[in-house]
Amino acid sequence: MCGIVGAIADRDVVPVLVEGLKRLEYRGYDSSGIAIADAAGVRRVRRTGRVAEMEQAAAAEGFRGTLGIGHTRWATHGGVTEANAHPHISHGDLALVHNGIIENHEQQRERLRALGYAFESQTDTEVIAHLIHHHMVQGQAPGTDPGRRLLAALQAAVKELTGAYALAVLSRAAPDRLVCARMGCPLLVGLGEGENFVASDVSAIVQATRRVVFLEEGDTAEIRREGVRVFDAGDREVRREVHVSDVSLASLELGPYRHFMQKEIHEQPRAIADTLEAAIDVGGFEAELFGARAGEVLRGVTGVQILACGTSYYAGLTARYWIEAIAGLPCSVEIASEYRYRDAYADPDHLIVTISQSGETLDTMEALKYAKSLGHRHTLSICNVPESAIPRASGLVCYTRAGAEIGVASTKAFTTQLAALFQLTVVLGKLQGRVAPEREAGYLEQLRRLPGSVQHALNLEPQIAAWAERFAGKHNALFLGRGLHYPIALEGALKLKEISYIHAEAYPAGELKHGPLALVDAAMPVVVIAPNDRLLEKVKSNMQEVRARGGELFVFADQDSNFTQSEGVHVIRTPRHAGVLSPVIHTIPVQLLAYHTALARGTDVDKPRNLAKSVTVE
Ligand code: G6P
């Protein structure tokens, strides 16, 4: 869960590395560093804290160079210290940055110690630096080109590693190139004019180039100013397709907003409209929205198993209500990290649906592999990052079109996942013969109206910001919802705890009396999601139970929910009930409540403590 970037050019690459690392901070932000190399040697600067601190240190030391690598870290092995920050150096000659986890690092460390290598850090990464150095020295036949030796040493070293890695390496002995390797963590090569790059994702280098090659599992590459060579896991030179990325610089910049989270909340009408564009353009829900073969695959499906983590898991929980009610198929939803370690029941005709914003969450990826190993034949990925690992490992794919999501707390990715899952539901419903053309037209009309309704919900921001002032001083909060809105209560509680650090729990409102009611007193704000659906009267009774114990209610209702404000009961109304798509609308107020509460508490909204956006470790 770290970000890496590297560059070789005729110009000074330090600004490219620093800017790249700032864009990769979502992957980890506890420390960072860069190393540059030329024939005189390898130099590095590292700092704990944010990239901006390391940038200042680099400027103070007059760091400049035409060949460099950089890293932003989310600590796994070893604490947050400068000694554990990357790049790691071996013998003053070779510097390396790493994303991933090396599982056999202890054995390799023992072996390298016996060979005389001294270790300065507690990381698994330092092992790789010494291992490559060792192979470099071993391969030192007279007359052998040091550049070739560097690549060969990397290729030999990775064959002795187990685990996951994206690596970029430079050496004083070969100052005309970078070498890199990928296994289980994303890595791409950026192709410029007389300069080339390597990075964890395209946002890091988009200011320099949009032409990229996605490395495949087991690939290594040699990157020089004049060109790039890619080798497969068997060290055979291969050609990989060049993609032109459509990530825009504007999507990576804050514009008029204070935080990316705020920007991303406000982008939701556009993000949802883009995700729905294909269905709306063809005027219906066709299986082909999920890939050319999708009709044939989805027709034979007899159930759905959804696997995901975090916010994506809550999107899955919402979809279960839709899939069972509309498509009439059994649907289970499970947290990927649990599913992958249990003896799960597998029906080969049940469709595995993974949901992942990043497409690289390790637990979700492993759950997908496990599902396949259990005999599941059909897999579908709902993902926001093209060419990422999970969609590449899936038979069918639906890309949400949220655009780059930078705030660690997921917002627009969630609502676009809901939009995609709703489309999947209707496609399945049609194939099951449960959605007649008239009903399909009705759903399409509701989807058409969805971006506008989301915009109306966003217009409630000033009222929600006023509530947030009252939340800022609280230590705990309870979120209640029922039916389709229970997952939204869960998502609201998750958002609040992630970014404001207020302890928040969500319960299905009917479960209140079985435990959480014991927590309710005047200090406990209780957020209730109470749209005007068939459970409204039940929710109202649950609210009475809270009021009777002195709890303060903050109710998100619809215009027609028929609530009155009273002592201890605050109500904000979304404009109209959105029927089966109501969970999408009711997500907006809980996102805004979390955002404004965090703002009032002065936390680091986009980079909450201890978290990272892309979780590529267990
Ligand atoms: C992390 C992020 C969450 C996200 C979860 C799953 O915990 O902070 O926002 O929901 O990972 O990520 P994915 O990319 O698989 O949706």
XYZ file of C-alpha atoms and ligand atoms in Angstrom:
634
model
C 0.000 0.000 0.000
C 2.666 2.386 -1.040
C 3.140 4.502 -4.121
C 6.178 4.411 -6.365
C 7.395 6.602 -9.183
C 10.595 6.727 -11.228
C 11.904 8.803 -14.124
C 14.813 9.049 -16.515
C 15.132 12.177 -18.648
C 17.496 14.899 -19.884
C 15.917 17.366 -17.476
C 15.940 17.433 -13.677
C 13.451 14.735 -12.630
C 13.135 15.730 -8.956
C 10.045 17.935 -9.560
C 8.444 15.086 -11.558
C 9.073 12.663 -8.682
C 7.778 15.046 -6.033
C 4.630 15.879 -7.963
C 4.102 12.192 -8.714
C 4.438 11.301 -5.032
C 1.941 13.980 -4.045
C -0.572 12.395 -6.416
C 0.213 8.954 -5.000
C -0.193 9.999 -1.380
C -3.622 8.346 -1.364
C -1.703 5.041 -1.354
C 0.076 5.846 1.896
C 1.264 8.955 3.618
C 3.349 8.241 6.678
C 6.773 8.869 5.128
C 8.366 9.431 1.751
C 11.688 9.627 -0.012
C 13.503 9.959 -3.306
C 16.864 8.749 -4.590
C 18.847 9.986 -7.552
C 21.825 8.349 -9.213
C 24.617 9.314 -11.518
C 28.088 7.943 -12.126
C 29.256 9.719 -8.942
C 26.893 7.783 -6.716
C 23.435 7.372 -5.260
C 21.915 10.072 -3.024
C 18.654 9.989 -1.200
C 16.422 12.128 0.985
C 13.754 10.659 3.261
C 11.377 12.129 5.800
C 8.543 10.919 7.975
C 5.316 12.860 7.480
C 3.891 14.143 4.261
C 5.590 14.442 0.881
C 5.661 18.236 1.309
C 8.141 17.835 4.181
C 10.416 15.623 2.143
C 10.122 18.091 -0.750
C 11.407 20.908 1.468
C 14.304 18.782 2.651
C 15.185 17.880 -0.953
C 15.119 21.555 -1.938
C 17.293 22.496 1.049
C 19.850 19.892 0.015
C 19.801 21.082 -3.616
C 18.645 17.713 -4.877
C 18.775 17.492 -8.686
C 19.236 14.618 -11.084
C 18.188 13.117 -14.396
C 17.568 9.610 -13.038
C 15.508 9.040 -9.898
C 12.969 7.004 -7.977
C 10.511 8.002 -5.251
C 8.206 6.385 -2.726
C 5.370 7.256 -0.385
C 4.844 4.748 2.409
C 2.068 3.171 4.469
C 3.963 1.228 7.110
C 3.574 -2.544 7.302
C 6.948 -3.991 8.344
C 8.631 -1.642 10.775
C 7.394 1.571 12.359
C 7.115 5.016 10.841
C 10.757 6.100 10.999
C 13.173 7.661 8.571
C 15.285 4.474 8.631
C 12.290 2.446 7.458
C 11.288 4.934 4.750
C 12.189 4.090 1.147
C 14.312 4.212 -0.989
C 16.502 1.528 0.542
C 20.117 1.416 -0.491
C 22.565 -1.453 -0.735
C 26.294 -0.744 -0.394
C 25.833 2.875 -1.427
C 25.443 1.610 -5.008
C 21.905 0.561 -5.592
C 18.608 2.142 -4.510
C 15.183 0.579 -4.575
C 11.543 1.421 -3.902
C 8.925 -1.233 -3.223
C 5.154 -1.552 -2.940
C 3.890 -4.854 -1.551
C 4.939 -7.437 1.015
C 7.731 -9.994 0.764
C 6.646 -13.103 2.632
C 10.003 -14.890 2.753
C 11.948 -11.838 3.909
C 13.125 -13.512 7.105
C 14.814 -16.427 5.343
C 16.362 -14.070 2.801
C 17.583 -11.771 5.581
C 19.350 -14.671 7.313
C 20.948 -15.748 4.082
C 22.114 -12.215 3.233
C 23.432 -11.656 6.755
C 25.515 -14.786 6.339
C 26.847 -13.270 3.115
C 27.935 -10.189 5.057
C 25.098 -7.741 4.372
C 24.207 -5.398 7.234
C 20.623 -4.228 7.711
C 19.664 -0.695 8.710
C 15.875 -1.008 8.738
C 13.117 -3.321 9.959
C 11.529 -3.518 6.525
C 11.032 -6.488 4.244
C 12.140 -4.188 1.410
C 15.769 -3.808 2.419
C 16.178 -7.527 1.765
C 15.363 -6.998 -1.914
C 17.932 -4.221 -2.286
C 20.695 -6.447 -0.882
C 19.513 -9.447 -2.855
C 19.742 -7.567 -6.140
C 23.114 -6.189 -5.111
C 24.268 -9.708 -4.330
C 23.223 -10.957 -7.768
C 24.803 -7.923 -9.402
C 28.125 -8.727 -7.744
C 27.796 -12.435 -8.507
C 27.230 -11.733 -12.196
C 30.339 -9.585 -12.429
C 32.057 -11.436 -15.274
C 34.749 -9.291 -16.894
C 33.452 -7.210 -19.756
C 29.785 -7.715 -18.893
C 27.788 -4.538 -19.448
C 26.674 -3.269 -15.976
C 23.290 -2.257 -17.369
C 22.597 -5.801 -18.493
C 23.864 -7.036 -15.162
C 21.411 -4.826 -13.293
C 18.435 -6.236 -15.203
C 19.731 -9.802 -14.881
C 20.287 -9.286 -11.140
C 16.710 -8.014 -10.718
C 15.355 -10.959 -12.716
C 17.364 -13.420 -10.624
C 16.369 -11.761 -7.350
C 12.617 -11.714 -7.987
C 12.670 -15.442 -8.649
C 13.812 -15.885 -5.052
C 11.038 -13.750 -3.589
C 7.601 -14.874 -2.557
C 4.897 -12.302 -1.942
C 3.789 -9.209 -3.759
C 5.874 -6.443 -5.189
C 6.138 -3.535 -7.547
C 9.786 -2.490 -7.655
C 11.852 0.248 -9.242
C 15.636 0.104 -8.965
C 18.554 2.273 -9.982
C 22.286 1.805 -9.671
C 25.384 3.961 -9.815
C 26.928 1.277 -12.011
C 24.273 1.781 -14.711
C 23.255 5.444 -14.589
C 21.531 5.262 -17.988
C 18.576 3.168 -16.870
C 15.951 2.151 -14.345
C 14.795 -1.409 -13.964
C 11.489 -2.490 -12.510
C 9.363 -5.538 -11.764
C 5.747 -6.312 -11.008
C 4.015 -9.137 -9.159
C 0.717 -8.648 -7.367
C 0.940 -4.831 -7.147
C 0.202 -2.376 -9.923
C 2.987 -0.888 -12.021
C 3.003 0.864 -15.345
C 5.609 2.379 -17.617
C 5.021 5.875 -19.035
C 6.389 6.642 -22.493
C 7.570 10.209 -23.091
C 9.691 11.915 -25.770
C 13.315 11.159 -24.935
C 12.247 10.459 -21.342
C 10.424 7.570 -19.724
C 8.758 6.820 -16.419
C 7.485 4.154 -14.104
C 4.653 4.566 -11.588
C 2.038 2.808 -9.480
C -0.677 4.593 -11.387
C -1.066 6.983 -14.229
C -2.004 9.973 -12.065
C 1.631 10.161 -10.903
C 2.996 10.863 -14.373
C 0.083 12.330 -16.273
C 1.748 15.747 -16.221
C 4.543 14.218 -18.351
C 2.791 11.642 -20.529
C -0.484 9.815 -21.136
C 1.019 6.940 -23.127
C 1.376 3.993 -20.803
C 2.156 0.286 -20.820
C 0.589 -1.738 -17.994
C 3.075 -4.354 -16.850
C 1.661 -7.831 -16.348
C 2.231 -10.220 -13.456
C 5.827 -11.435 -13.440
C 7.048 -8.780 -15.915
C 10.324 -6.940 -15.574
C 11.313 -3.893 -17.609
C 14.344 -1.837 -18.481
C 13.690 1.855 -18.912
C 16.147 4.117 -20.671
C 15.793 7.575 -22.203
C 15.756 6.106 -25.708
C 13.308 3.324 -25.071
C 11.729 0.652 -22.926
C 12.064 -3.137 -23.062
C 9.625 -5.438 -21.279
C 10.299 -9.066 -20.359
C 7.811 -11.693 -19.217
C 8.130 -13.977 -16.192
C 10.378 -16.283 -18.233
C 12.682 -13.311 -19.069
C 11.664 -13.361 -22.741
C 11.327 -9.945 -24.332
C 7.662 -9.201 -25.079
C 5.577 -6.438 -26.610
C 2.857 -4.991 -24.432
C 0.069 -2.823 -25.747
C 0.411 0.961 -25.401
C -2.679 2.614 -23.884
C -3.501 6.295 -24.006
C -4.917 7.226 -20.621
C -7.940 9.502 -20.456
C -7.249 10.651 -16.882
C -7.476 14.424 -16.990
C -5.289 16.743 -14.968
C -8.399 18.647 -13.861
C -9.745 15.466 -12.266
C -6.601 15.319 -10.122
C -6.760 18.914 -8.977
C -8.867 20.481 -6.239
C -10.271 23.406 -8.190
C -12.489 25.594 -5.988
C -12.939 22.950 -3.275
C -11.267 22.698 0.120
C -10.861 18.944 0.013
C -10.989 16.176 -2.558
C -13.733 14.546 -0.529
C -15.894 17.637 -0.876
C -15.126 17.835 -4.585
C -15.926 14.161 -5.041
C -19.206 14.438 -3.137
C -20.209 17.267 -5.453
C -19.138 15.379 -8.572
C -21.715 12.657 -7.944
C -24.439 13.862 -10.332
C -21.885 13.845 -13.143
C -20.244 10.566 -12.064
C -23.596 8.775 -11.855
C -24.748 10.194 -15.191
C -21.518 8.991 -16.842
C -21.893 5.525 -15.322
C -25.445 5.295 -16.634
C -24.673 6.776 -20.028
C -24.474 3.514 -21.973
C -27.829 2.209 -20.679
C -29.532 5.536 -21.245
C -28.081 5.857 -24.755
C -29.394 2.483 -25.870
C -32.629 3.095 -24.001
C -32.560 -0.131 -21.983
C -30.699 -2.612 -19.832
C -28.762 -4.901 -22.142
C -26.485 -7.656 -20.864
C -23.733 -6.329 -23.157
C -23.224 -3.462 -20.681
C -21.114 -6.063 -18.848
C -19.118 -7.362 -21.822
C -19.658 -9.012 -25.188
C -20.270 -12.513 -23.757
C -22.408 -11.311 -20.889
C -25.816 -12.350 -22.275
C -24.778 -15.968 -22.595
C -23.157 -16.016 -19.117
C -25.809 -14.130 -17.163
C -28.680 -16.119 -18.667
C -27.432 -19.284 -16.955
C -26.830 -17.712 -13.554
C -28.945 -19.127 -10.709
C -27.662 -16.950 -7.852
C -25.218 -14.196 -6.975
C -22.356 -14.111 -4.469
C -20.959 -10.621 -3.882
C -17.463 -10.144 -2.406
C -15.977 -6.811 -1.364
C -14.407 -4.758 1.446
C -15.214 -1.471 3.193
C -17.574 0.875 1.435
C -17.736 -1.446 -1.574
C -19.120 -4.138 0.724
C -21.960 -1.814 1.709
C -22.737 -1.267 -1.973
C -22.995 -5.051 -2.186
C -25.344 -5.197 0.811
C -27.653 -2.694 -0.880
C -27.580 -4.706 -4.104
C -28.746 -7.834 -2.295
C -32.090 -6.153 -1.590
C -32.416 -5.246 -5.275
C -31.259 -8.560 -6.718
C -33.543 -10.711 -4.590
C -36.570 -8.416 -5.004
C -36.240 -7.495 -8.670
C -34.300 -10.351 -10.280
C -35.669 -13.033 -7.960
C -32.244 -14.635 -7.535
C -30.684 -15.649 -4.222
C -27.880 -13.261 -3.343
C -25.264 -13.452 -0.587
C -22.830 -10.705 0.263
C -19.649 -11.359 2.165
C -16.637 -9.426 3.350
C -13.816 -10.654 1.128
C -11.330 -11.165 3.971
C -13.772 -13.540 5.685
C -14.865 -15.441 2.599
C -11.329 -16.232 1.489
C -10.568 -18.163 4.666
C -13.712 -20.198 5.126
C -14.927 -23.442 3.622
C -17.592 -21.716 1.602
C -20.415 -23.411 -0.224
C -19.929 -22.957 -3.958
C -22.547 -23.416 -6.627
C -20.771 -23.156 -9.995
C -23.825 -21.430 -11.480
C -23.774 -18.640 -8.933
C -22.185 -15.514 -10.330
C -19.282 -14.103 -8.320
C -19.484 -10.300 -8.268
C -16.497 -8.438 -6.851
C -16.875 -4.733 -6.131
C -13.766 -2.617 -5.777
C -13.105 1.054 -6.425
C -9.370 0.529 -6.835
C -9.407 -2.918 -8.408
C -6.402 -3.885 -6.339
C -7.665 -4.601 -2.801
C -5.737 -7.716 -1.862
C -8.488 -9.408 0.124
C -10.990 -8.942 -2.696
C -8.492 -10.231 -5.254
C -7.726 -13.276 -3.122
C -11.426 -13.923 -2.489
C -11.958 -13.890 -6.258
C -9.148 -16.400 -6.805
C -10.531 -18.556 -4.014
C -14.044 -18.482 -5.490
C -12.619 -19.653 -8.813
C -10.712 -22.429 -7.069
C -13.983 -23.572 -5.471
C -15.446 -24.078 -8.935
C -17.288 -20.817 -9.619
C -17.322 -20.478 -13.387
C -18.610 -16.966 -13.829
C -17.091 -13.804 -12.412
C -17.985 -10.162 -12.821
C -16.072 -7.164 -11.531
C -17.493 -3.721 -10.782
C -14.507 -1.436 -10.656
C -13.491 2.188 -11.079
C -9.908 1.738 -12.314
C -9.441 0.453 -15.858
C -6.833 -2.257 -16.334
C -6.487 -2.882 -12.611
C -5.914 -6.392 -11.297
C -9.418 -7.451 -10.224
C -11.226 -6.657 -13.502
C -8.356 -8.252 -15.387
C -8.901 -11.442 -13.439
C -12.681 -11.402 -14.022
C -14.734 -12.779 -16.892
C -17.143 -9.849 -17.104
C -16.491 -6.230 -16.216
C -18.473 -3.086 -15.596
C -16.396 0.036 -15.115
C -17.984 2.723 -13.020
C -17.117 6.113 -14.438
C -16.602 8.051 -11.228
C -13.214 9.355 -12.411
C -10.182 9.454 -10.132
C -11.236 9.283 -6.479
C -8.524 10.771 -4.292
C -10.095 11.314 -0.864
C -9.422 8.207 1.201
C -13.061 8.000 2.288
C -14.955 6.701 -0.716
C -17.933 8.758 -1.913
C -18.583 8.988 -5.641
C -17.187 5.482 -6.120
C -19.939 4.183 -3.803
C -22.875 5.840 -5.527
C -21.586 4.859 -8.975
C -21.199 1.283 -7.724
C -24.854 1.444 -6.690
C -25.764 2.722 -10.156
C -23.851 -0.154 -11.781
C -25.339 -2.735 -9.416
C -28.832 -1.499 -10.133
C -28.201 -1.952 -13.854
C -26.917 -5.474 -13.191
C -30.064 -6.200 -11.198
C -32.367 -5.137 -14.010
C -30.345 -7.074 -16.603
C -30.626 -10.195 -14.438
C -34.311 -9.494 -13.843
C -34.938 -9.312 -17.601
C -33.053 -12.539 -18.230
C -35.096 -14.204 -15.485
C -38.269 -13.031 -17.208
C -39.242 -10.916 -14.211
C -38.853 -7.460 -15.713
C -41.308 -6.789 -18.515
C -40.661 -3.943 -21.012
C -42.983 -1.554 -19.186
C -41.201 -2.079 -15.898
C -37.846 -1.741 -17.617
C -38.928 1.586 -19.085
C -39.977 2.698 -15.589
C -36.558 1.819 -14.135
C -34.850 3.630 -16.975
C -36.898 6.711 -16.277
C -35.952 6.557 -12.584
C -32.288 6.290 -13.545
C -32.618 9.260 -15.883
C -33.887 11.334 -12.989
C -31.259 10.091 -10.564
C -28.453 12.650 -11.218
C -30.969 15.498 -10.796
C -32.264 14.063 -7.513
C -28.691 13.667 -6.250
C -28.137 17.338 -7.071
C -31.214 18.262 -5.022
C -29.848 16.289 -2.090
C -26.516 18.138 -2.421
C -28.408 21.401 -2.073
C -29.154 20.417 1.544
C -25.507 21.039 2.422
C -26.019 24.246 4.475
C -28.608 22.573 6.734
C -26.402 19.527 7.192
C -23.376 21.703 7.944
C -25.409 23.299 10.750
C -26.090 19.844 12.228
C -22.412 18.982 11.954
C -21.561 21.776 14.405
C -23.591 19.899 17.016
C -21.933 16.594 16.170
C -18.409 17.931 16.428
C -18.343 17.756 20.229
C -19.763 14.225 20.481
C -17.834 11.052 21.235
C -20.312 8.501 19.891
C -23.110 8.344 17.345
C -25.646 5.761 16.346
C -27.016 5.353 12.806
C -30.310 3.586 12.158
C -31.943 2.438 8.938
C -34.186 -0.366 7.794
C -34.390 -2.487 4.679
C -32.668 -0.901 1.701
C -31.468 1.917 3.939
C -29.738 -0.208 6.545
C -26.587 -0.435 4.373
C -26.725 3.352 4.014
C -26.780 3.676 7.813
C -23.677 1.452 7.861
C -22.012 3.627 5.239
C -22.931 6.799 7.174
C -21.369 5.418 10.361
C -18.250 4.322 8.469
C -17.821 7.757 6.865
C -18.183 9.493 10.214
C -15.665 7.303 12.021
C -13.151 7.317 9.152
C -12.769 11.045 8.898
C -14.017 12.617 12.145
C -12.768 9.821 14.481
C -16.111 9.878 16.305
C -17.070 6.365 17.295
C -20.120 5.464 15.238
C -22.206 2.298 14.970
C -25.022 1.406 12.635
C -27.936 -0.879 13.390
C -31.047 -1.997 11.590
C -33.582 0.094 13.501
C -35.594 -2.975 14.511
C -32.576 -4.377 16.319
C -32.219 -1.328 18.578
C -34.049 -2.894 21.505
C -31.770 -5.949 21.403
C -28.746 -4.095 22.694
C -27.780 -0.644 21.430
C -30.684 1.028 23.219
C -28.615 0.560 26.381
C -26.180 3.158 24.991
C -28.776 5.830 24.371
C -28.773 8.900 26.596
C -28.764 12.672 26.087
C -25.137 12.588 24.909
C -25.891 10.134 22.106
C -26.933 11.590 18.738
C -28.977 9.077 16.761
C -29.081 9.545 12.995
C -32.106 7.967 11.374
C -32.556 7.367 7.681
C -36.301 7.492 7.322
C -37.555 7.760 3.749
C -41.205 7.385 2.994
C -41.194 3.678 2.234
C -43.200 0.758 3.592
C -41.046 0.557 6.716
C -41.531 4.192 7.699
C -44.096 3.521 10.422
C -41.818 0.865 11.924
C -38.915 3.316 11.914
C -41.085 5.909 13.644
C -41.762 3.454 16.476
C -38.020 2.803 16.796
C -37.486 6.563 17.023
C -39.968 6.782 19.884
C -37.868 4.226 21.741
C -34.863 6.534 21.397
C -36.743 9.691 22.388
C -38.158 7.969 25.475
C -34.564 7.448 26.673
C -33.527 11.047 26.105
C -31.608 10.377 22.865
C -31.394 13.227 20.339
C -32.693 12.308 16.887
C -31.322 13.616 13.593
C -33.674 12.381 10.907
C -33.100 12.308 7.162
C -36.590 12.033 5.736
C -38.300 12.612 2.400
C -40.464 15.630 1.647
C -43.546 13.435 2.095
C -42.395 11.449 5.169
C -44.746 13.435 7.382
C -42.418 14.242 10.281
C -42.510 17.249 12.508
C -39.539 18.835 14.213
C -39.911 18.823 17.954
C -37.778 19.003 21.050
C -34.867 16.597 20.485
C -36.060 15.654 16.977
C -34.323 17.419 14.082
C -35.479 16.710 10.548
C -33.938 17.360 7.146
C -35.981 16.390 4.103
C -34.642 15.223 0.760
C -36.837 16.590 -2.040
C -38.868 13.528 -3.020
C -38.919 9.800 -2.475
C -36.816 8.128 -5.159
C -38.464 4.706 -4.968
C -36.137 1.782 -5.297
C -33.177 4.129 -5.920
C -33.743 5.953 -2.633
C -30.525 4.535 -1.056
C -28.478 6.490 -3.601
C -30.161 9.750 -2.618
C -29.924 9.084 1.116
C -26.194 8.455 0.829
C -25.570 12.131 0.050
C -26.686 13.584 3.429
C -24.665 11.063 5.452
C -21.562 11.841 3.382
C -22.065 15.573 3.917
C -22.661 15.086 7.641
C -19.368 13.205 8.007
C -17.506 15.751 5.892
C -18.741 18.811 7.787
C -18.279 17.161 11.173
C -14.661 16.353 10.267
C -14.237 19.931 9.063
C -15.558 21.264 12.365
C -13.176 18.980 14.266
C -10.243 20.040 12.129
C -9.143 16.558 11.075
C -7.203 15.770 7.907
C -10.282 14.970 5.835
C -8.624 13.556 2.729
C -5.943 11.598 4.572
C -7.391 10.288 7.821
C -4.948 8.856 10.319
C -3.889 5.202 9.961
C -5.855 4.619 6.751
C -4.995 4.347 3.090
C -7.130 4.284 0.014
C -5.724 1.235 -1.683
C -5.255 -1.683 0.670
C -2.916 -4.126 -1.015
C -1.962 -5.949 2.170
C -3.874 -8.377 4.367
C -10.014 1.030 1.956
C -10.561 2.396 1.627
C -12.083 2.334 1.566
C -12.545 1.261 0.591
C -11.910 -0.095 0.899
C -12.154 -1.092 -0.229
O -10.356 0.683 3.246
O -10.150 3.358 2.579
O -12.599 3.589 1.167
O -13.923 1.160 0.632
O -10.499 0.040 1.039
O -11.484 -0.624 -1.376
P -11.853 -0.967 -2.858
O -10.852 -0.212 -3.681
O -11.696 -2.458 -3.014
O -13.246 -0.536 -3.117
